[in-house]
Amino acid sequence: MENANKINYLNHPRGIISWLTTLDHKRIGILYLATVMFSFLLGGVFALLIRIKLVVPGEFLMSAEAYNRVFTLHGAIMIFLFIIPSIPATLGNFALPMMIGARDVAFPRLNLASWYIYVAGAVFAVYSMVHGGADTGWTFYTPYSTMTTSSVISMTLGAFILGFSSIFTGINFIVTIHKLRAPGLTWFKLPLFVWALYATAIIQILATPVLGITLLLLILERAFSIGVFNPALGGDPVLYQHFFWFYSHPAVYIMILPAMGIVSELISVFSHKKIFGYKAIAFSSFGIAFISFLVWGHHMFTSGQSDLASMIFSFLTFLVAIPSGIKVFNWLATLYKGSISFETPMLYGLSFLFLFTIGGLTGMFLGALATDVHLHDTYFIVAHFHYVMFGGTVMAFFGGLHYWWPKIWGKMYNKTWAVIAWIFTFVGFNITFFTQFILGSRGMPRRYYSYPAKYEGLHEISTAGSIILGVGMLIMAIYLISSLFRGKPAPANPWNALTLEWQTESPPPAANFAVTPTVTHGFYDYDKITANPKNES
Amino acid sequence: MDSLNNIFMPPQASTVAGDVDRLFHFIFYITLFFFILIVSLIVFFSIRYRRKKAGETTSGIAHNTALELLWTIIPAILVIIIFAWGFKAFIRMSIVPKDAIEIKVTAQRWMWKFDYPDGLTSINELVVPLGKPVKLLMSSTDVIHSFYVPGFRIKKDVLPNRYTIAWFEGTAEGTFDLYCAEYCGKGHSEMLGKVRVVPENDYRNWLATAAAADQSVPLEQLGSNLFVSRACNTCHSVTGARSVGPTFLGLFGHEVQLTDGGRIMADENYLRRSILEPQAQIVTGFQPVMPTYQGILSDREIDALIAYIKSLGKE
């Protein structure tokens, strides 16, 4: 009860206007959290609709036209409205300034603007939805997307606008990391989550404009019949694929790099052990960010691009595997001789390690040219990227959410329900998507409304898994929301972590720190600094 | 090895399928090794180093140069082997044997058309001789499609503005699924075909009888056959029932109302134009969704369809 009376960023100033005009990075993080989680709910409902339809081949639940819209909305919402902003704009916004001992980001107004731009982009997507929705798939491949009668323009315009919100966040983070570090916080003392956000921001700034230009060209082609991609107008549809993947492959790393950053924090904090290979982890983020710009052609091995191009793209794709592998081995080595506690965030951190390993290793089958020809555009791909995106990014996002939740709200969640939800999520996820590897290697193409009867059994298992996963998500939503009202007050540093955000109160005051902190120790020096019992309240 | 294949892969039915599957197995066992290694370490460390009491001190080891080199170099060597193997097998899949039979594949929403060297065409069924390489010269008339036969392990996109080439040599008699693997709209999952691999003699016989059948059958009968084999019956009825397109019953010799406001007599020239340029004159109340049959039907076949529709127009 003591906390409730204290002035903190949540209770002062009060009123909805103060939230909608806030320049506080923590409040903007929460605005993002609310909208991003709503998008996740929407995308999740569409996902369940897809899975329920696929229980039986042939006509069921919805028409083929409706199904095509539903899987397009699932993909577009999950990618553009959920995963891309999920970690950087919510947890990054909340934690990054505090982790470097700053009072706010470098450009608070730009930060708020990025949220409003996100909302504007989301409005276009919703407009498209109520006007029948787009039926192109989230990839908007031409010439299909220039020929279909569905509302492609509003959907792509939405994605175009959302790009700016992503760029604004990226610029803000780069400048903040350069200019606002606390005294004594040198580059190689930075928390690894901050390094990961920095590498992410570089991709956001350099790759997102290319998507913007591409979608704009697509809109111009549809609206004014300017021939760029549509062969009927003298354009080239494969050019679109090159442009699209030049952004959308690096975008995969916009999604996964921040997740890797969170996992580095979780593994070290909950093993209570110095992170193994700090510089290797930091630099591998940049290695991944750099190579990510040069591998887009691996989405196009069957597109008719030249065999020479395919060979080069295949080779570069395998190069990305090496820094990703280095990270996994470093996390493993951090566990070695640690003092491992299995708090909820760590359960998600270890889940990430398990699931991302499967996602990464199955990428080997897809990077190799001969096997990719068979597996491309089948459920094998669907399974692979869900293991990386959900098994990787979303699991790390949940880990981060449970890690910073006490700091964000000053409240603890119910740990028993958290473990139950985690079991449902982990088990349900694996049943849903491991099945799809087998469906895919047996030849089941993706984006199919109906399918030959021989695939029915595996589809049923996959759908059963998705229901279990959905139950896990529901439980999580319930105990997290109820913790806001009934949760026990959280201490300043419930996990005995060394990074700076835990050195201030939970929830923090509006200015983050009473006094600007001076960094005298390393954030991973668990061998030198024993747990501070004073933090236990 | 065979049991692994039974779980993951459809039965091998082409000369390249064995190559692809051997690489698949190689990657499978390598990744399985690393998966087991990583998961065992997670589990072992989790049990061995679980926190027993609060405030335990831990070691400060953060580097081990030999170990770090090891886990960089070994994976690097392995991925280069996988890359090289994948590339080598891919090149074998790309180089078309010189003696291959060339078949033209035309994809359009939502059907596959095959043109054989001696002028015969078939829809949604590709018949090929066993043990002979077949080259597919492919193009699309609308959006991008992808020619995918899982049993052959081949897949190639079919584009509207250029030709793409695929090839295979069937090694097992039988009928194999053909899927469209690039999303192409409403009928994407219905754009299925079959590849029938038959002994060479049967292939010759099939070509001969199929070709002869067309020439010797009277026009009206041929039109009735084509009505089914060219999939007209998907959208047009001969019973007067309304479908995606207008019924053929009582059509010929009557005026139809067009969406542009005009009226036109459904005569031979109207029917011919509607088959070849289906978007030109749309009957009121129907959507302009019919694909063109330009290049799909020969003149004799168009004559035959008109004769058939004429026979239904007498009432």
PDB file of N, CA, C and O in Angstrom, chain A residues 68 135 144 236 241 272 277 302-303 307 311 314 329 332 336-340 358 361 370 373-374 376-377 441-443 447-448 450 454-455, chain B residues 7-10 31 35 45 49-51 56 58 62 71 83 86-87 94 144 148 155 157 162 177 179-185 188-189:
ATOM      1  N   ASN A  68      -8.927 -16.498 -47.839  1.00  0.00           N
ATOM      2  CA  ASN A  68      -7.777 -15.766 -48.375  1.00  0.00           C
ATOM      3  C   ASN A  68      -7.601 -14.420 -47.680  1.00  0.00           C
ATOM      4  O   ASN A  68      -6.484 -13.957 -47.467  1.00  0.00           O
ATOM      5  N   ASP A 135      -6.739  -9.651 -50.266  1.00  0.00           N
ATOM      6  CA  ASP A 135      -6.646 -11.114 -50.377  1.00  0.00           C
ATOM      7  C   ASP A 135      -5.344 -11.537 -51.040  1.00  0.00           C
ATOM      8  O   ASP A 135      -5.283 -12.527 -51.739  1.00  0.00           O
ATOM      9  N   TYR A 144      -0.532 -10.280 -58.996  1.00  0.00           N
ATOM     10  CA  TYR A 144      -1.812 -10.571 -58.341  1.00  0.00           C
ATOM     11  C   TYR A 144      -2.340  -9.338 -57.628  1.00  0.00           C
ATOM     12  O   TYR A 144      -3.519  -8.988 -57.758  1.00  0.00           O
ATOM     13  N   ASP A 236       7.657  -5.679 -64.465  1.00  0.00           N
ATOM     14  CA  ASP A 236       8.266  -6.976 -64.190  1.00  0.00           C
ATOM     15  C   ASP A 236       7.878  -7.440 -62.778  1.00  0.00           C
ATOM     16  O   ASP A 236       8.299  -6.835 -61.789  1.00  0.00           O
ATOM     17  N   GLN A 241       9.410  -8.704 -56.245  1.00  0.00           N
ATOM     18  CA  GLN A 241       9.898  -9.644 -55.218  1.00  0.00           C
ATOM     19  C   GLN A 241      11.276  -9.240 -54.706  1.00  0.00           C
ATOM     20  O   GLN A 241      11.560  -9.328 -53.517  1.00  0.00           O
ATOM     21  N   HIS A 272      22.362 -15.799 -12.615  1.00  0.00           N
ATOM     22  CA  HIS A 272      23.161 -15.001 -11.697  1.00  0.00           C
ATOM     23  C   HIS A 272      24.646 -15.149 -12.041  1.00  0.00           C
ATOM     24  O   HIS A 272      25.478 -15.435 -11.200  1.00  0.00           O
ATOM     25  N   GLY A 277      31.114 -14.275 -23.298  1.00  0.00           N
ATOM     26  CA  GLY A 277      31.356 -13.743 -24.643  1.00  0.00           C
ATOM     27  C   GLY A 277      30.575 -12.477 -24.943  1.00  0.00           C
ATOM     28  O   GLY A 277      29.925 -12.367 -25.977  1.00  0.00           O
ATOM     29  N   THR A 302      13.097 -20.410 -56.468  1.00  0.00           N
ATOM     30  CA  THR A 302      12.294 -21.022 -57.536  1.00  0.00           C
ATOM     31  C   THR A 302      11.639 -19.971 -58.425  1.00  0.00           C
ATOM     32  O   THR A 302      10.804 -20.290 -59.245  1.00  0.00           O
ATOM     33  N   SER A 303      12.014 -18.689 -58.243  1.00  0.00           N
ATOM     34  CA  SER A 303      11.291 -17.614 -58.934  1.00  0.00           C
ATOM     35  C   SER A 303      11.730 -17.449 -60.377  1.00  0.00           C
ATOM     36  O   SER A 303      11.149 -16.676 -61.119  1.00  0.00           O
ATOM     37  N   ASP A 307      20.675 -18.868 -61.852  1.00  0.00           N
ATOM     38  CA  ASP A 307      21.265 -19.869 -60.960  1.00  0.00           C
ATOM     39  C   ASP A 307      22.479 -19.301 -60.238  1.00  0.00           C
ATOM     40  O   ASP A 307      22.747 -19.665 -59.091  1.00  0.00           O
ATOM     41  N   MET A 311      23.005 -19.167 -56.247  1.00  0.00           N
ATOM     42  CA  MET A 311      24.169 -19.735 -55.585  1.00  0.00           C
ATOM     43  C   MET A 311      24.750 -18.746 -54.580  1.00  0.00           C
ATOM     44  O   MET A 311      25.034 -19.092 -53.433  1.00  0.00           O
ATOM     45  N   SER A 314      22.486 -18.312 -51.588  1.00  0.00           N
ATOM     46  CA  SER A 314      22.533 -19.490 -50.731  1.00  0.00           C
ATOM     47  C   SER A 314      23.774 -19.436 -49.841  1.00  0.00           C
ATOM     48  O   SER A 314      23.709 -19.661 -48.638  1.00  0.00           O
ATOM     49  N   PHE A 329      25.616 -20.655 -28.487  1.00  0.00           N
ATOM     50  CA  PHE A 329      26.662 -21.286 -27.680  1.00  0.00           C
ATOM     51  C   PHE A 329      27.077 -20.391 -26.509  1.00  0.00           C
ATOM     52  O   PHE A 329      27.386 -20.878 -25.418  1.00  0.00           O
ATOM     53  N   LEU A 332      24.496 -20.787 -23.820  1.00  0.00           N
ATOM     54  CA  LEU A 332      24.706 -22.074 -23.146  1.00  0.00           C
ATOM     55  C   LEU A 332      25.857 -21.987 -22.154  1.00  0.00           C
ATOM     56  O   LEU A 332      25.755 -22.444 -21.016  1.00  0.00           O
ATOM     57  N   TYR A 336      26.494 -22.442 -17.755  1.00  0.00           N
ATOM     58  CA  TYR A 336      27.486 -23.307 -17.133  1.00  0.00           C
ATOM     59  C   TYR A 336      27.990 -22.712 -15.819  1.00  0.00           C
ATOM     60  O   TYR A 336      28.423 -21.562 -15.789  1.00  0.00           O
ATOM     61  N   LYS A 337      27.898 -23.469 -14.748  1.00  0.00           N
ATOM     62  CA  LYS A 337      28.346 -23.050 -13.418  1.00  0.00           C
ATOM     63  C   LYS A 337      27.619 -21.819 -12.906  1.00  0.00           C
ATOM     64  O   LYS A 337      28.164 -21.035 -12.132  1.00  0.00           O
ATOM     65  N   GLY A 338      26.384 -21.630 -13.390  1.00  0.00           N
ATOM     66  CA  GLY A 338      25.587 -20.520 -12.877  1.00  0.00           C
ATOM     67  C   GLY A 338      24.821 -20.929 -11.641  1.00  0.00           C
ATOM     68  O   GLY A 338      25.033 -22.012 -11.079  1.00  0.00           O
ATOM     69  N   SER A 339      23.930 -20.044 -11.202  1.00  0.00           N
ATOM     70  CA  SER A 339      23.025 -20.350 -10.102  1.00  0.00           C
ATOM     71  C   SER A 339      21.627 -20.084 -10.657  1.00  0.00           C
ATOM     72  O   SER A 339      21.079 -18.998 -10.541  1.00  0.00           O
ATOM     73  N   ILE A 340      21.092 -21.121 -11.336  1.00  0.00           N
ATOM     74  CA  ILE A 340      19.949 -20.905 -12.219  1.00  0.00           C
ATOM     75  C   ILE A 340      18.632 -20.969 -11.452  1.00  0.00           C
ATOM     76  O   ILE A 340      18.340 -21.963 -10.789  1.00  0.00           O
ATOM     77  N   ILE A 358      15.509 -24.927 -32.942  1.00  0.00           N
ATOM     78  CA  ILE A 358      14.784 -25.671 -33.980  1.00  0.00           C
ATOM     79  C   ILE A 358      14.545 -24.781 -35.199  1.00  0.00           C
ATOM     80  O   ILE A 358      14.771 -25.182 -36.342  1.00  0.00           O
ATOM     81  N   LEU A 361      17.964 -24.314 -36.989  1.00  0.00           N
ATOM     82  CA  LEU A 361      18.495 -25.523 -37.638  1.00  0.00           C
ATOM     83  C   LEU A 361      17.649 -25.923 -38.843  1.00  0.00           C
ATOM     84  O   LEU A 361      18.184 -26.383 -39.854  1.00  0.00           O
ATOM     85  N   ALA A 370      19.101 -27.325 -53.248  1.00  0.00           N
ATOM     86  CA  ALA A 370      18.367 -28.476 -53.772  1.00  0.00           C
ATOM     87  C   ALA A 370      17.173 -28.828 -52.892  1.00  0.00           C
ATOM     88  O   ALA A 370      16.090 -29.148 -53.392  1.00  0.00           O
ATOM     89  N   VAL A 373      14.156 -26.198 -53.084  1.00  0.00           N
ATOM     90  CA  VAL A 373      13.241 -26.306 -54.223  1.00  0.00           C
ATOM     91  C   VAL A 373      12.012 -27.133 -53.828  1.00  0.00           C
ATOM     92  O   VAL A 373      10.876 -26.773 -54.134  1.00  0.00           O
ATOM     93  N   HIS A 374      12.253 -28.226 -53.111  1.00  0.00           N
ATOM     94  CA  HIS A 374      11.124 -29.071 -52.693  1.00  0.00           C
ATOM     95  C   HIS A 374      10.312 -28.411 -51.579  1.00  0.00           C
ATOM     96  O   HIS A 374       9.081 -28.480 -51.560  1.00  0.00           O
ATOM     97  N   HIS A 376      10.182 -25.094 -50.547  1.00  0.00           N
ATOM     98  CA  HIS A 376       9.716 -23.714 -50.714  1.00  0.00           C
ATOM     99  C   HIS A 376       8.195 -23.658 -50.884  1.00  0.00           C
ATOM    100  O   HIS A 376       7.613 -24.486 -51.574  1.00  0.00           O
ATOM    101  N   ASP A 377       7.591 -22.636 -50.221  1.00  0.00           N
ATOM    102  CA  ASP A 377       6.134 -22.421 -50.332  1.00  0.00           C
ATOM    103  C   ASP A 377       5.299 -23.619 -49.864  1.00  0.00           C
ATOM    104  O   ASP A 377       4.173 -23.806 -50.307  1.00  0.00           O
ATOM    105  N   SER A 441       7.178 -31.149 -45.669  1.00  0.00           N
ATOM    106  CA  SER A 441       8.121 -31.986 -46.407  1.00  0.00           C
ATOM    107  C   SER A 441       7.371 -33.057 -47.194  1.00  0.00           C
ATOM    108  O   SER A 441       7.871 -33.564 -48.188  1.00  0.00           O
ATOM    109  N   ARG A 442       6.124 -33.359 -46.780  1.00  0.00           N
ATOM    110  CA  ARG A 442       5.315 -34.287 -47.573  1.00  0.00           C
ATOM    111  C   ARG A 442       4.626 -33.594 -48.745  1.00  0.00           C
ATOM    112  O   ARG A 442       3.899 -34.238 -49.502  1.00  0.00           O
ATOM    113  N   GLY A 443       4.802 -32.296 -48.856  1.00  0.00           N
ATOM    114  CA  GLY A 443       4.339 -31.604 -50.059  1.00  0.00           C
ATOM    115  C   GLY A 443       3.161 -30.677 -49.905  1.00  0.00           C
ATOM    116  O   GLY A 443       2.717 -30.089 -50.884  1.00  0.00           O
ATOM    117  N   ARG A 447      -1.002 -21.608 -47.952  1.00  0.00           N
ATOM    118  CA  ARG A 447      -2.073 -20.750 -48.460  1.00  0.00           C
ATOM    119  C   ARG A 447      -3.137 -21.526 -49.232  1.00  0.00           C
ATOM    120  O   ARG A 447      -3.724 -21.017 -50.178  1.00  0.00           O
ATOM    121  N   TYR A 448      -3.352 -22.807 -48.801  1.00  0.00           N
ATOM    122  CA  TYR A 448      -4.369 -23.634 -49.441  1.00  0.00           C
ATOM    123  C   TYR A 448      -5.633 -23.621 -48.599  1.00  0.00           C
ATOM    124  O   TYR A 448      -5.592 -23.930 -47.407  1.00  0.00           O
ATOM    125  N   SER A 450      -8.238 -25.612 -49.319  1.00  0.00           N
ATOM    126  CA  SER A 450      -8.571 -27.027 -49.206  1.00  0.00           C
ATOM    127  C   SER A 450      -7.300 -27.836 -49.443  1.00  0.00           C
ATOM    128  O   SER A 450      -6.263 -27.256 -49.778  1.00  0.00           O
ATOM    129  N   LYS A 454      -5.052 -36.888 -47.857  1.00  0.00           N
ATOM    130  CA  LYS A 454      -3.933 -37.524 -47.152  1.00  0.00           C
ATOM    131  C   LYS A 454      -3.305 -36.618 -46.094  1.00  0.00           C
ATOM    132  O   LYS A 454      -2.586 -37.095 -45.223  1.00  0.00           O
ATOM    133  N   TYR A 455      -3.561 -35.303 -46.173  1.00  0.00           N
ATOM    134  CA  TYR A 455      -2.971 -34.388 -45.185  1.00  0.00           C
ATOM    135  C   TYR A 455      -3.882 -34.133 -43.987  1.00  0.00           C
ATOM    136  O   TYR A 455      -3.532 -33.388 -43.085  1.00  0.00           O
TER     137      TYR A 455
ATOM    138  N   ILE B   7       8.563 -41.006 -43.175  1.00  0.00           N
ATOM    139  CA  ILE B   7       7.944 -39.987 -42.322  1.00  0.00           C
ATOM    140  C   ILE B   7       7.898 -38.654 -43.035  1.00  0.00           C
ATOM    141  O   ILE B   7       6.883 -37.977 -43.049  1.00  0.00           O
ATOM    142  N   PHE B   8       9.023 -38.257 -43.629  1.00  0.00           N
ATOM    143  CA  PHE B   8       9.137 -36.883 -44.094  1.00  0.00           C
ATOM    144  C   PHE B   8       8.816 -36.671 -45.567  1.00  0.00           C
ATOM    145  O   PHE B   8       8.336 -35.618 -45.943  1.00  0.00           O
ATOM    146  N   MET B   9       9.128 -37.629 -46.416  1.00  0.00           N
ATOM    147  CA  MET B   9       9.072 -37.343 -47.840  1.00  0.00           C
ATOM    148  C   MET B   9       8.072 -38.243 -48.556  1.00  0.00           C
ATOM    149  O   MET B   9       7.906 -39.401 -48.192  1.00  0.00           O
ATOM    150  N   PRO B  10       7.442 -37.702 -49.627  1.00  0.00           N
ATOM    151  CA  PRO B  10       6.634 -38.585 -50.471  1.00  0.00           C
ATOM    152  C   PRO B  10       7.552 -39.556 -51.225  1.00  0.00           C
ATOM    153  O   PRO B  10       8.753 -39.294 -51.336  1.00  0.00           O
ATOM    154  N   THR B  31      21.742 -31.583 -38.128  1.00  0.00           N
ATOM    155  CA  THR B  31      20.955 -30.693 -37.271  1.00  0.00           C
ATOM    156  C   THR B  31      20.445 -31.461 -36.047  1.00  0.00           C
ATOM    157  O   THR B  31      20.367 -30.898 -34.965  1.00  0.00           O
ATOM    158  N   PHE B  35      20.952 -30.319 -32.315  1.00  0.00           N
ATOM    159  CA  PHE B  35      19.754 -30.150 -31.496  1.00  0.00           C
ATOM    160  C   PHE B  35      19.893 -30.932 -30.195  1.00  0.00           C
ATOM    161  O   PHE B  35      19.678 -30.398 -29.108  1.00  0.00           O
ATOM    162  N   PHE B  45      22.634 -28.487 -17.561  1.00  0.00           N
ATOM    163  CA  PHE B  45      23.009 -27.291 -16.780  1.00  0.00           C
ATOM    164  C   PHE B  45      21.859 -26.874 -15.863  1.00  0.00           C
ATOM    165  O   PHE B  45      22.078 -26.456 -14.729  1.00  0.00           O
ATOM    166  N   TYR B  49      23.118 -26.960 -12.203  1.00  0.00           N
ATOM    167  CA  TYR B  49      23.423 -25.634 -11.667  1.00  0.00           C
ATOM    168  C   TYR B  49      22.183 -24.884 -11.221  1.00  0.00           C
ATOM    169  O   TYR B  49      22.158 -23.666 -11.206  1.00  0.00           O
ATOM    170  N   ARG B  50      21.119 -25.630 -10.888  1.00  0.00           N
ATOM    171  CA  ARG B  50      19.914 -24.944 -10.400  1.00  0.00           C
ATOM    172  C   ARG B  50      20.237 -24.251  -9.068  1.00  0.00           C
ATOM    173  O   ARG B  50      21.103 -24.721  -8.310  1.00  0.00           O
ATOM    174  N   ARG B  51      19.548 -23.156  -8.790  1.00  0.00           N
ATOM    175  CA  ARG B  51      19.843 -22.392  -7.577  1.00  0.00           C
ATOM    176  C   ARG B  51      19.372 -23.178  -6.364  1.00  0.00           C
ATOM    177  O   ARG B  51      18.210 -23.559  -6.282  1.00  0.00           O
ATOM    178  N   GLU B  56      24.061 -17.362  -3.883  1.00  0.00           N
ATOM    179  CA  GLU B  56      25.206 -18.191  -4.299  1.00  0.00           C
ATOM    180  C   GLU B  56      26.157 -17.348  -5.147  1.00  0.00           C
ATOM    181  O   GLU B  56      25.721 -16.519  -5.937  1.00  0.00           O
ATOM    182  N   THR B  58      28.934 -17.136  -8.201  1.00  0.00           N
ATOM    183  CA  THR B  58      29.160 -17.886  -9.439  1.00  0.00           C
ATOM    184  C   THR B  58      30.511 -17.502 -10.012  1.00  0.00           C
ATOM    185  O   THR B  58      31.086 -16.483  -9.627  1.00  0.00           O
ATOM    186  N   ALA B  62      34.283 -15.743 -18.642  1.00  0.00           N
ATOM    187  CA  ALA B  62      33.530 -15.112 -19.717  1.00  0.00           C
ATOM    188  C   ALA B  62      34.205 -15.337 -21.060  1.00  0.00           C
ATOM    189  O   ALA B  62      33.742 -14.839 -22.081  1.00  0.00           O
ATOM    190  N   TRP B  71      33.518 -23.463 -31.669  1.00  0.00           N
ATOM    191  CA  TRP B  71      32.098 -23.376 -32.034  1.00  0.00           C
ATOM    192  C   TRP B  71      31.844 -22.357 -33.134  1.00  0.00           C
ATOM    193  O   TRP B  71      30.715 -22.153 -33.536  1.00  0.00           O
ATOM    194  N   PHE B  83      26.171 -26.121 -48.097  1.00  0.00           N
ATOM    195  CA  PHE B  83      25.982 -25.199 -49.224  1.00  0.00           C
ATOM    196  C   PHE B  83      26.454 -25.836 -50.526  1.00  0.00           C
ATOM    197  O   PHE B  83      25.735 -25.847 -51.536  1.00  0.00           O
ATOM    198  N   GLY B  86      24.249 -28.690 -51.679  1.00  0.00           N
ATOM    199  CA  GLY B  86      22.976 -28.167 -52.170  1.00  0.00           C
ATOM    200  C   GLY B  86      23.117 -27.543 -53.548  1.00  0.00           C
ATOM    201  O   GLY B  86      22.270 -27.720 -54.422  1.00  0.00           O
ATOM    202  N   PHE B  87      24.231 -26.841 -53.754  1.00  0.00           N
ATOM    203  CA  PHE B  87      24.459 -26.190 -55.046  1.00  0.00           C
ATOM    204  C   PHE B  87      24.683 -27.221 -56.144  1.00  0.00           C
ATOM    205  O   PHE B  87      24.126 -27.122 -57.234  1.00  0.00           O
ATOM    206  N   SER B  94      19.060 -28.243 -62.684  1.00  0.00           N
ATOM    207  CA  SER B  94      18.827 -27.129 -63.613  1.00  0.00           C
ATOM    208  C   SER B  94      19.201 -27.457 -65.050  1.00  0.00           C
ATOM    209  O   SER B  94      18.692 -26.835 -65.971  1.00  0.00           O
ATOM    210  N   ILE B 144       1.290 -15.051 -61.165  1.00  0.00           N
ATOM    211  CA  ILE B 144       2.357 -16.044 -61.008  1.00  0.00           C
ATOM    212  C   ILE B 144       1.778 -17.328 -60.410  1.00  0.00           C
ATOM    213  O   ILE B 144       0.994 -17.292 -59.469  1.00  0.00           O
ATOM    214  N   TYR B 148       4.584 -27.585 -59.139  1.00  0.00           N
ATOM    215  CA  TYR B 148       5.194 -28.339 -58.034  1.00  0.00           C
ATOM    216  C   TYR B 148       4.695 -29.775 -58.041  1.00  0.00           C
ATOM    217  O   TYR B 148       3.502 -30.028 -57.909  1.00  0.00           O
ATOM    218  N   LYS B 155      10.048 -27.849 -58.360  1.00  0.00           N
ATOM    219  CA  LYS B 155       9.130 -26.727 -58.216  1.00  0.00           C
ATOM    220  C   LYS B 155       9.724 -25.570 -58.996  1.00  0.00           C
ATOM    221  O   LYS B 155      10.929 -25.318 -58.917  1.00  0.00           O
ATOM    222  N   ASP B 157       8.488 -21.501 -60.450  1.00  0.00           N
ATOM    223  CA  ASP B 157       7.439 -20.502 -60.651  1.00  0.00           C
ATOM    224  C   ASP B 157       7.129 -20.379 -62.138  1.00  0.00           C
ATOM    225  O   ASP B 157       8.007 -20.546 -62.996  1.00  0.00           O
ATOM    226  N   ARG B 162       7.606 -14.089 -68.957  1.00  0.00           N
ATOM    227  CA  ARG B 162       8.803 -14.744 -69.478  1.00  0.00           C
ATOM    228  C   ARG B 162       8.623 -16.254 -69.326  1.00  0.00           C
ATOM    229  O   ARG B 162       7.735 -16.706 -68.612  1.00  0.00           O
ATOM    230  N   ASP B 177       0.747 -36.244 -57.825  1.00  0.00           N
ATOM    231  CA  ASP B 177       0.054 -34.965 -57.627  1.00  0.00           C
ATOM    232  C   ASP B 177       0.858 -33.806 -58.198  1.00  0.00           C
ATOM    233  O   ASP B 177       2.074 -33.733 -58.007  1.00  0.00           O
ATOM    234  N   TYR B 179       0.749 -29.679 -57.859  1.00  0.00           N
ATOM    235  CA  TYR B 179       0.131 -28.580 -57.112  1.00  0.00           C
ATOM    236  C   TYR B 179       0.559 -27.240 -57.696  1.00  0.00           C
ATOM    237  O   TYR B 179       1.662 -27.109 -58.213  1.00  0.00           O
ATOM    238  N   CYS B 180      -0.307 -26.237 -57.543  1.00  0.00           N
ATOM    239  CA  CYS B 180       0.153 -24.862 -57.746  1.00  0.00           C
ATOM    240  C   CYS B 180       0.683 -24.397 -56.402  1.00  0.00           C
ATOM    241  O   CYS B 180      -0.033 -24.414 -55.403  1.00  0.00           O
ATOM    242  N   ALA B 181       1.961 -23.988 -56.371  1.00  0.00           N
ATOM    243  CA  ALA B 181       2.586 -23.645 -55.089  1.00  0.00           C
ATOM    244  C   ALA B 181       2.730 -22.143 -54.887  1.00  0.00           C
ATOM    245  O   ALA B 181       3.236 -21.712 -53.870  1.00  0.00           O
ATOM    246  N   GLU B 182       2.310 -21.331 -55.859  1.00  0.00           N
ATOM    247  CA  GLU B 182       2.356 -19.877 -55.642  1.00  0.00           C
ATOM    248  C   GLU B 182       0.930 -19.380 -55.574  1.00  0.00           C
ATOM    249  O   GLU B 182       0.155 -19.579 -56.526  1.00  0.00           O
ATOM    250  N   TYR B 183       0.623 -18.711 -54.460  1.00  0.00           N
ATOM    251  CA  TYR B 183      -0.747 -18.264 -54.216  1.00  0.00           C
ATOM    252  C   TYR B 183      -1.297 -17.469 -55.412  1.00  0.00           C
ATOM    253  O   TYR B 183      -0.661 -16.520 -55.873  1.00  0.00           O
ATOM    254  N   CYS B 184      -2.468 -17.885 -55.907  1.00  0.00           N
ATOM    255  CA  CYS B 184      -2.999 -17.241 -57.117  1.00  0.00           C
ATOM    256  C   CYS B 184      -4.479 -16.900 -56.994  1.00  0.00           C
ATOM    257  O   CYS B 184      -5.137 -16.646 -57.996  1.00  0.00           O
ATOM    258  N   GLY B 185      -5.018 -16.911 -55.760  1.00  0.00           N
ATOM    259  CA  GLY B 185      -6.384 -16.426 -55.592  1.00  0.00           C
ATOM    260  C   GLY B 185      -7.365 -17.505 -55.202  1.00  0.00           C
ATOM    261  O   GLY B 185      -6.998 -18.563 -54.678  1.00  0.00           O
ATOM    262  N   HIS B 188      -6.821 -21.237 -55.863  1.00  0.00           N
ATOM    263  CA  HIS B 188      -5.427 -21.688 -55.701  1.00  0.00           C
ATOM    264  C   HIS B 188      -5.339 -23.158 -55.276  1.00  0.00           C
ATOM    265  O   HIS B 188      -4.587 -23.945 -55.862  1.00  0.00           O
ATOM    266  N   SER B 189      -6.132 -23.528 -54.264  1.00  0.00           N
ATOM    267  CA  SER B 189      -6.025 -24.904 -53.762  1.00  0.00           C
ATOM    268  C   SER B 189      -6.784 -25.895 -54.638  1.00  0.00           C
ATOM    269  O   SER B 189      -6.753 -27.091 -54.385  1.00  0.00           O
TER     270      SER B 189
END
